[in-house]
Short mmCIF file of C-alpha atoms and ligand atoms in Angstrom, two decimals:
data_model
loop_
_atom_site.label_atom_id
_atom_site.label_comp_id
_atom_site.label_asym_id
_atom_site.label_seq_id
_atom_site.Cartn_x
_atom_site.Cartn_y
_atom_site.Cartn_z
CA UNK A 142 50.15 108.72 94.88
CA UNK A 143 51.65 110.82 92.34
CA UNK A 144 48.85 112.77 91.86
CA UNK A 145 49.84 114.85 94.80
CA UNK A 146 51.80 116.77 92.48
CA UNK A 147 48.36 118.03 90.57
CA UNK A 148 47.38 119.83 94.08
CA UNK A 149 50.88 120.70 94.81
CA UNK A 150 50.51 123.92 92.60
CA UNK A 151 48.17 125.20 94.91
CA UNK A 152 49.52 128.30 96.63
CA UNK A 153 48.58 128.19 100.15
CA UNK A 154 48.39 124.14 101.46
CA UNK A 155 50.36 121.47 100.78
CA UNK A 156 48.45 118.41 99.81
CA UNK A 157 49.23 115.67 101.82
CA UNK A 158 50.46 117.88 105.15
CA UNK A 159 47.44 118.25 107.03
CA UNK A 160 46.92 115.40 109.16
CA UNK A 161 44.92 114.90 111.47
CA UNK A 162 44.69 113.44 115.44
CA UNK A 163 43.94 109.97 115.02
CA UNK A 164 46.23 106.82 114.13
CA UNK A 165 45.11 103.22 113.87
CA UNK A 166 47.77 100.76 114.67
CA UNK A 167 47.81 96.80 114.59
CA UNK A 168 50.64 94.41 114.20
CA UNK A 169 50.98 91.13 113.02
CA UNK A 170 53.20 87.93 113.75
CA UNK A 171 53.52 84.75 112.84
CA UNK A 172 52.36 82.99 115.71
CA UNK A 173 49.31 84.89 116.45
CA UNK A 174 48.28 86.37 113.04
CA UNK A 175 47.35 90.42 113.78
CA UNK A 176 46.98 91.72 117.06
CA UNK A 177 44.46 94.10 118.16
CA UNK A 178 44.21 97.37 116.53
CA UNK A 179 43.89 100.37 118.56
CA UNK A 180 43.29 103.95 117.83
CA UNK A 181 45.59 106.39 118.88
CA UNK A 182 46.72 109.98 118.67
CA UNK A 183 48.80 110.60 115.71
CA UNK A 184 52.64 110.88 116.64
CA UNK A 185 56.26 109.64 115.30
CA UNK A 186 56.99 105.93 116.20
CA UNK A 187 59.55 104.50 117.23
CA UNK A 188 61.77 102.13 114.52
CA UNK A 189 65.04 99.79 114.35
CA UNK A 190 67.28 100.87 111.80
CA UNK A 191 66.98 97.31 110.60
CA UNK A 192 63.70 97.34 109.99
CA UNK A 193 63.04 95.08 106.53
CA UNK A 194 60.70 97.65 105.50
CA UNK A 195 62.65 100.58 104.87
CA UNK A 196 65.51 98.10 103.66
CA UNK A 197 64.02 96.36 101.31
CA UNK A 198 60.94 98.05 100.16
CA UNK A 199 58.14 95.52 101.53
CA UNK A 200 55.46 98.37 102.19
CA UNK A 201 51.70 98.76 100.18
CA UNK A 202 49.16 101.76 101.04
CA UNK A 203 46.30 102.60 99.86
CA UNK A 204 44.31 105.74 99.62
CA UNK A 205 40.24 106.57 99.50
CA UNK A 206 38.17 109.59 101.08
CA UNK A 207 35.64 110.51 103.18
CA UNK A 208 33.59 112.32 102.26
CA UNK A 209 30.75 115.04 104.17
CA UNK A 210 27.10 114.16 103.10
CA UNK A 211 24.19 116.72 102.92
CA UNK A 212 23.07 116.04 106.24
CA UNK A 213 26.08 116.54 107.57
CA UNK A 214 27.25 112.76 108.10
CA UNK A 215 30.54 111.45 106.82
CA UNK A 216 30.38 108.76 104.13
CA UNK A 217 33.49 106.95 102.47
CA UNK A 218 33.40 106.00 99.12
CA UNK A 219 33.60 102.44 97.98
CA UNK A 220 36.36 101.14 100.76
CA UNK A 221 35.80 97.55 100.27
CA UNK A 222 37.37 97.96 96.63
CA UNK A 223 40.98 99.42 98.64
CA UNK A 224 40.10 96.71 101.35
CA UNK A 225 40.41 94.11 98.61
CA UNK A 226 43.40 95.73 96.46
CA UNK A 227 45.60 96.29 99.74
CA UNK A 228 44.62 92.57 100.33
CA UNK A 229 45.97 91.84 96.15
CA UNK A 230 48.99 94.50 96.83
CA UNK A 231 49.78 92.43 99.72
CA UNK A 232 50.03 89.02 98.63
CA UNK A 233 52.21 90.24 95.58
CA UNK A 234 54.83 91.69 98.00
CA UNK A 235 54.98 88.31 100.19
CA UNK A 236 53.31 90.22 103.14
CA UNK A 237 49.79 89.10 105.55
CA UNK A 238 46.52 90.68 104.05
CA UNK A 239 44.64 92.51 106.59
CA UNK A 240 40.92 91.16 106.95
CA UNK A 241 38.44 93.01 105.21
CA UNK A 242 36.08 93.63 108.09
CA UNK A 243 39.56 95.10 110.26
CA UNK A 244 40.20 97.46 107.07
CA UNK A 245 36.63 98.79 107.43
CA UNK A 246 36.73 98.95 110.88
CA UNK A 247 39.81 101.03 111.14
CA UNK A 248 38.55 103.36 108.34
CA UNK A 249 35.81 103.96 110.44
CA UNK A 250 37.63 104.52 113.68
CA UNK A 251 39.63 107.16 111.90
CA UNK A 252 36.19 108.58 109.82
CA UNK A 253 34.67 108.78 113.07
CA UNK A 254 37.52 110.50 115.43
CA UNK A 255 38.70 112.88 112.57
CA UNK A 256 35.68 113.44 110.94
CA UNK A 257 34.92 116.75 112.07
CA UNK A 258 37.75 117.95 110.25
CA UNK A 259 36.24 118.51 107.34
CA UNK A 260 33.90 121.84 106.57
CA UNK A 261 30.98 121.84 104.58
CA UNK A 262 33.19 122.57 101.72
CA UNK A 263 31.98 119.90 98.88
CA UNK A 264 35.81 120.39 98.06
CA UNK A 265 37.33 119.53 101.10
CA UNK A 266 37.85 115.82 101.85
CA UNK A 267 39.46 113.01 104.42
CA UNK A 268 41.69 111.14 102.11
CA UNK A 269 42.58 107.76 104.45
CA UNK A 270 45.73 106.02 104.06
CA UNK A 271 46.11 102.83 105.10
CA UNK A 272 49.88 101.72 105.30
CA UNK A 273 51.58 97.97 105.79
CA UNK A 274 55.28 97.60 105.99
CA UNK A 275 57.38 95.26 107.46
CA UNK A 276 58.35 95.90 110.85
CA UNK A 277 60.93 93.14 111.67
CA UNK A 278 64.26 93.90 112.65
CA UNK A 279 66.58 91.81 109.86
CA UNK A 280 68.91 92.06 107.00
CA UNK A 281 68.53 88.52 105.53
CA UNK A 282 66.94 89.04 101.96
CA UNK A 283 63.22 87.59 102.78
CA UNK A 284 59.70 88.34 104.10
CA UNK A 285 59.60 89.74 107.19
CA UNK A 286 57.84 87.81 110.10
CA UNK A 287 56.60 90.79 111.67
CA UNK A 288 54.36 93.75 110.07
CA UNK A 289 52.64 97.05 111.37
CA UNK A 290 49.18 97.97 109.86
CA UNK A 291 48.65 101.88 110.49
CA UNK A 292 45.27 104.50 109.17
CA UNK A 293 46.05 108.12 108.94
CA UNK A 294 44.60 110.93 107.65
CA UNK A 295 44.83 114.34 106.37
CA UNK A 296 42.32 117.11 105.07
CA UNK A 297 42.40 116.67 101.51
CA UNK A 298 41.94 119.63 98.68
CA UNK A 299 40.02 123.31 98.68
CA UNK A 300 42.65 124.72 96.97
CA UNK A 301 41.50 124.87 93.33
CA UNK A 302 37.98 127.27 94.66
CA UNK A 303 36.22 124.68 92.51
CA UNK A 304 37.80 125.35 89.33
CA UNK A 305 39.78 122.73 87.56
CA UNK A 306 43.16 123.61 85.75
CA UNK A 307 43.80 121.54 82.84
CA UNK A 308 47.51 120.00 83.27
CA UNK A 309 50.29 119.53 80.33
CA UNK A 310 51.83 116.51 80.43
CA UNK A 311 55.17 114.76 78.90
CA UNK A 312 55.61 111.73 77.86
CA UNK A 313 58.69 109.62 79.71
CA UNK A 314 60.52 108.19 76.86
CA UNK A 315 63.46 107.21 79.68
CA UNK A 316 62.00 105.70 82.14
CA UNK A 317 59.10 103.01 82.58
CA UNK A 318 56.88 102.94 85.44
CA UNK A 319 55.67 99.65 85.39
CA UNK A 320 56.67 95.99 83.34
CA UNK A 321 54.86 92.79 82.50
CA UNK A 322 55.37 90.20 85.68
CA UNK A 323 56.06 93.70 87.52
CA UNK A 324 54.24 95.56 90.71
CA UNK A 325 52.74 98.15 88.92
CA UNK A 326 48.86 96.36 89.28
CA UNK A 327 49.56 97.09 92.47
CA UNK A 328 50.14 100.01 94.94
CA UNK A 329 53.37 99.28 96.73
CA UNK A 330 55.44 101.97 97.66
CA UNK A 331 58.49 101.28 95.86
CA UNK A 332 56.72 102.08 92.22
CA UNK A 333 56.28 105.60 93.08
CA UNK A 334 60.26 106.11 94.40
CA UNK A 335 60.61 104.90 91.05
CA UNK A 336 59.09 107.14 89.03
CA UNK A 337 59.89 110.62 90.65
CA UNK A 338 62.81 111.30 89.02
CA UNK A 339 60.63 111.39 85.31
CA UNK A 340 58.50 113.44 87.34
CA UNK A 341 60.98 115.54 88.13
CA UNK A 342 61.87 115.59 84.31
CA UNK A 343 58.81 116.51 83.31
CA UNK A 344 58.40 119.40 85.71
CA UNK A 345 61.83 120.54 84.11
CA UNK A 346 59.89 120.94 80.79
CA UNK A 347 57.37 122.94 81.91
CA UNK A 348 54.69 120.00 82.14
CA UNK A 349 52.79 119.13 85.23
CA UNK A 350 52.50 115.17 85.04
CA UNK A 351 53.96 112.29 83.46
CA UNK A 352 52.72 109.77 80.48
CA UNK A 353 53.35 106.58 81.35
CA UNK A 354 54.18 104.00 78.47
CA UNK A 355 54.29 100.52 78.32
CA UNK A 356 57.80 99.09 78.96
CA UNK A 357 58.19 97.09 75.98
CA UNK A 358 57.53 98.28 73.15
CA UNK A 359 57.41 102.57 74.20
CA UNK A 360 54.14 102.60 72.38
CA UNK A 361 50.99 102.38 74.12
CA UNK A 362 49.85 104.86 76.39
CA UNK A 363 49.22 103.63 80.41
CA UNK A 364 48.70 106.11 83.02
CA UNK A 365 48.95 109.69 83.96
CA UNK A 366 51.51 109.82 87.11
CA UNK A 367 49.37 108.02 89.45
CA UNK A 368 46.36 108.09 87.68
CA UNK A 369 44.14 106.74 85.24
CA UNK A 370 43.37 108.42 81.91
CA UNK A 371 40.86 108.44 80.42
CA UNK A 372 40.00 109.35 76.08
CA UNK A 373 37.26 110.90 74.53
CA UNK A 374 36.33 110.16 70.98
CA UNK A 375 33.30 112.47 68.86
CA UNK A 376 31.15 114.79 71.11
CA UNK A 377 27.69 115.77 72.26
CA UNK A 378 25.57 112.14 72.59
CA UNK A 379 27.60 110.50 70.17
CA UNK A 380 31.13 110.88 72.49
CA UNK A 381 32.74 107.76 73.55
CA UNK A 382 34.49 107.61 76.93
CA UNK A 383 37.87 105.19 76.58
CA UNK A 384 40.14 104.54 78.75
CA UNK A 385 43.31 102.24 78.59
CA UNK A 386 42.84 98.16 79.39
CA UNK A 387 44.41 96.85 82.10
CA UNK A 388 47.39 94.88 80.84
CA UNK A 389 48.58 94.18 84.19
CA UNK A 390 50.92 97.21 84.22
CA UNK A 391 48.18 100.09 85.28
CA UNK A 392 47.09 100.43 88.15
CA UNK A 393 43.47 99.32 88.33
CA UNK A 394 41.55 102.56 89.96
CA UNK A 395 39.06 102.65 91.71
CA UNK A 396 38.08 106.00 90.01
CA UNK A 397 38.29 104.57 86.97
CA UNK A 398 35.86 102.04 87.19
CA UNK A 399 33.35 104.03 88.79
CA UNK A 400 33.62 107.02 86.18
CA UNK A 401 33.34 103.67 83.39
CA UNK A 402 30.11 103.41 84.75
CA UNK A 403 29.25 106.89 85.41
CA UNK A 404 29.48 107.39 81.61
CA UNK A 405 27.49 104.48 80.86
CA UNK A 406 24.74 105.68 82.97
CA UNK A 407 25.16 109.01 81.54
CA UNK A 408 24.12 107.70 78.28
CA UNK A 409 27.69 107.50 77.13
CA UNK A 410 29.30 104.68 75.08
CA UNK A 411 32.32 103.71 77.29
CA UNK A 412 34.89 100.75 77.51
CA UNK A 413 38.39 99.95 76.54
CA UNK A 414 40.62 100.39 74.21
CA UNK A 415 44.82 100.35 73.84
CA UNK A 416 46.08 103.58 72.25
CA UNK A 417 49.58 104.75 70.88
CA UNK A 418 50.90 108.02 71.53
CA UNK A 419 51.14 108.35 67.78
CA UNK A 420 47.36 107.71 67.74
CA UNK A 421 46.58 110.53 70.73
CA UNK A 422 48.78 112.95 68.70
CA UNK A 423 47.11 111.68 65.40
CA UNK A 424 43.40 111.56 66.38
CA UNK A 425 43.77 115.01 68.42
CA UNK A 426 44.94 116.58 65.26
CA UNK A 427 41.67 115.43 63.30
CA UNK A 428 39.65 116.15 65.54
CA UNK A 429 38.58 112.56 66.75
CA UNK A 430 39.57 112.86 70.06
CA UNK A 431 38.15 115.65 71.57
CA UNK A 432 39.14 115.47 75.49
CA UNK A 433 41.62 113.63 77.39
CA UNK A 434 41.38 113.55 81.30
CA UNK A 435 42.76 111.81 84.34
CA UNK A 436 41.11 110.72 87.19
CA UNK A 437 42.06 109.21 91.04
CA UNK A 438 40.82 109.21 94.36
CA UNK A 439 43.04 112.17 95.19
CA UNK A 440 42.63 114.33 92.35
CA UNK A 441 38.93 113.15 91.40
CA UNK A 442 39.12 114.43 87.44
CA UNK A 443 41.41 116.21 85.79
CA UNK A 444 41.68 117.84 82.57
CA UNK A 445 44.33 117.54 80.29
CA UNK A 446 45.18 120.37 78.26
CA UNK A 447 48.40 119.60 76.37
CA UNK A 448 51.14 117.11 76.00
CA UNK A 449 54.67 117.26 75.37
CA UNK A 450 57.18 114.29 73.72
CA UNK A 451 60.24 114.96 73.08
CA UNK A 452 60.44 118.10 70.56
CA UNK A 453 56.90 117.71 69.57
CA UNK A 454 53.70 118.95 71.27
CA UNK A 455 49.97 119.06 70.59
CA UNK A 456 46.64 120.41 71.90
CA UNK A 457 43.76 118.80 73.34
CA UNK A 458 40.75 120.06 71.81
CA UNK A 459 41.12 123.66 72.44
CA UNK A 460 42.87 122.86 76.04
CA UNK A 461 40.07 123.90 77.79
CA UNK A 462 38.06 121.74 80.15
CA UNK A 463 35.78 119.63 77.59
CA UNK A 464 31.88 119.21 78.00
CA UNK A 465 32.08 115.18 78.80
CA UNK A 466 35.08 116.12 81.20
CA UNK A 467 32.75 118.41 83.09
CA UNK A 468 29.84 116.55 83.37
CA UNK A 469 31.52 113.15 84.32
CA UNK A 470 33.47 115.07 87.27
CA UNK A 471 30.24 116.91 88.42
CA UNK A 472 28.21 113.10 88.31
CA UNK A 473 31.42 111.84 90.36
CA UNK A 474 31.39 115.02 92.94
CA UNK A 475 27.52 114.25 93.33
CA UNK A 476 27.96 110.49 93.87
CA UNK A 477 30.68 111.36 96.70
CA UNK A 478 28.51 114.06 98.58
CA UNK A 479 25.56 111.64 97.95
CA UNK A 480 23.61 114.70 96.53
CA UNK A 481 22.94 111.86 93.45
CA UNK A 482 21.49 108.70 93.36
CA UNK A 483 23.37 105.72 94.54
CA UNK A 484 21.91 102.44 93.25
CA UNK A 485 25.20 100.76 93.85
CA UNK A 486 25.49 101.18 97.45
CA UNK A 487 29.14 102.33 96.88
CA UNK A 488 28.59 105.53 100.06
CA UNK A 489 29.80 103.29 103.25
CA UNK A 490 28.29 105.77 105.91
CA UNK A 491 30.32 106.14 109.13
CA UNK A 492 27.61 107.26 112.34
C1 PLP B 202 46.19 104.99 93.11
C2 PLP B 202 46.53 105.04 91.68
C3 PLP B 202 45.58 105.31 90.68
C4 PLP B 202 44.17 105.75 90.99
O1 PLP B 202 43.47 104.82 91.75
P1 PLP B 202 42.16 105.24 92.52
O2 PLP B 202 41.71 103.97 93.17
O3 PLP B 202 41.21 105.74 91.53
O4 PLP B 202 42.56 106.29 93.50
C5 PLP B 202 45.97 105.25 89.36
N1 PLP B 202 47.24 104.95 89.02
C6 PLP B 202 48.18 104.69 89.93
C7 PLP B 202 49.56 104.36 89.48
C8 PLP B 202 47.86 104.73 91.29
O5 PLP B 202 48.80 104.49 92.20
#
């Protein structure tokens, strides 16, 4: 969750310090298949140095919020969709998928002990995170045959006072984030090691966030750090809201999808579409594209105002905050806080 480094300019909290009480725990072995889970208070654990996990990298998470409704319940926003990609994340890493109905269950444990947490502060939030690692003490290069399932929390954002920076961004000509046959469809924890030192990089030029290229050819534009970006072409009811296909190299949000259908509903034509850099630098010139934003669960949508590659730079649109921007994060803020219709079903409350 690169995105962290969005909220990370934020004077006064850190994101992604402020947890909270509660911890879920289960653990799972061959012989029995996972354990109970139990909910617990929140503390350090206790680990062999062996353990295959930290070793050799065999650990997925996943991260979605709760959210405070206007009657003052909790709801969490569409959690079977991380039930199902921690279940894809961890079948690609060799490891036991944890059951839909115990992913749900847990989230809810922690929605309802933590909960009260969060103000009445529409931009305050309880981002979850559901971790799986491999627990087994062992050097021998191979699946482990024992794993820990844990759900944390912290209180998530209320630093930007409701106002939404735009970010610069460079693009990584150095490093790749993700390649074909790769993890990066996935969210396993090792893809984000990788990519901090370009992150670093970038914060070395001045830029807040990295631009994420394919690892082939160094052409076609991916993803924003650890989020999803998203293109706007033409304006007013004419715009059309793009963002890149998945290849099997991004990350499939679950942000993304949602705002794909946001815009649709919105009266918006929006889809699809594989885009150079040259074209983003090209089309921004003339005028074509107009906005350029990213979006994930932690930092919902966020403009972006520049971008950097190598000794060139451009503008996007006048690297302000654009019109479609605006009103596709406002229709997302609603949907969380439930304060707009919901024909999807996608608010899971939590009593
Ligand atoms: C988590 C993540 C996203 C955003 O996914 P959401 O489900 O919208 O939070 C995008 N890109 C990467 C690389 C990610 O890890």
């Amino acid at each position: 969750m690169i995105e962290t480094d969005t909220a990370a300019r934020a004077p006064h909290v850190e994101h992604g310090a402020q947890f909270t009480d509660s911890l879920v725990t289960a653990t799972w072995t061959p012989s029995v298949g996972w354990g109970p889970a139990g909910l617990g208070p929140l503390s350090h654990f206790a680990m062999h140095p062996g353990m295959i996990g930290l070793h050799y990298g065999q650990v997925v998470f996943e991260g979605l919020k709760a959210y405070r409704q206007a009657d003052g319940s909790m709801a969490v926003f569409r959690p079977r969709e991380n039930a199902r990609r921690f279940q894809r994340s961890a079948r690609r890493l060799a490891m036991p998928e944890v059951p839909e109905e115990m992913f749900l269950r847990a989230v809810e444990a922690v929605v309802a002990a933590d909960g009260r947490h969060v103000p009445d502060d529409p931009d305050v939030s309880l981002y979850l995170r559901p971790l799986l690692f491999a627990s087994e003490a062992n050097l021998m290069l191979r699946p482990a045959n024992e794993y820990t399932f844990m759900m944390m929390a912290f209180v998530a954002g209320g630093f930007f006072g409701g106002v939404v920076e735009p970010v610069r961004v460079w693009v990584s000509r150095s490093t790749a984030r993700a390649f074909p046959g790769g993890t990066g469809d996935v969210k396993c924890a090792a893809n984000y090691a990788g990519a901090f030192l370009a992150q670093r990089e970038a914060q070395m030029q001045g830029c807040h966030q990295v631009v994420w290229l394919d690892a082939g050819q160094r052409r076609w534009v991916e993803e924003l750090g650890g989020m999803n970006l998203f293109f706007v072409r033409g304006d007013g009811v004419d715009a059309e809201v793009l963002t890149p296909e998945l290849t099997g190299t991004l990350l499939p949000g679950v942000t993304r999808d949602t705002l794909l259908t946001l815009a649709s509903r919105l009266g918006y034509r929006a889809g699809t579409t594989r885009l150079t850099v040259e074209d983003w630098r090209r089309e921004c010139a003339a005028g074509v594209i107009t906005e350029v934003f990213a979006c994930g669960t932690a930092a919902v949508v966020t403009p972006v105002g520049s971008v950097r590659d190598g000794d060139t730079g451009w503008t996007v649109g006048d690297g302000q905050p654009g019109p479609v921007t605006r009103r596709l994060r406002q229709a997302l803020v609603d949907l969380h806080h439930g304060t707009a219709p919901d024909p999807d079903g996608w608010l899971h409350p939590v009593r």
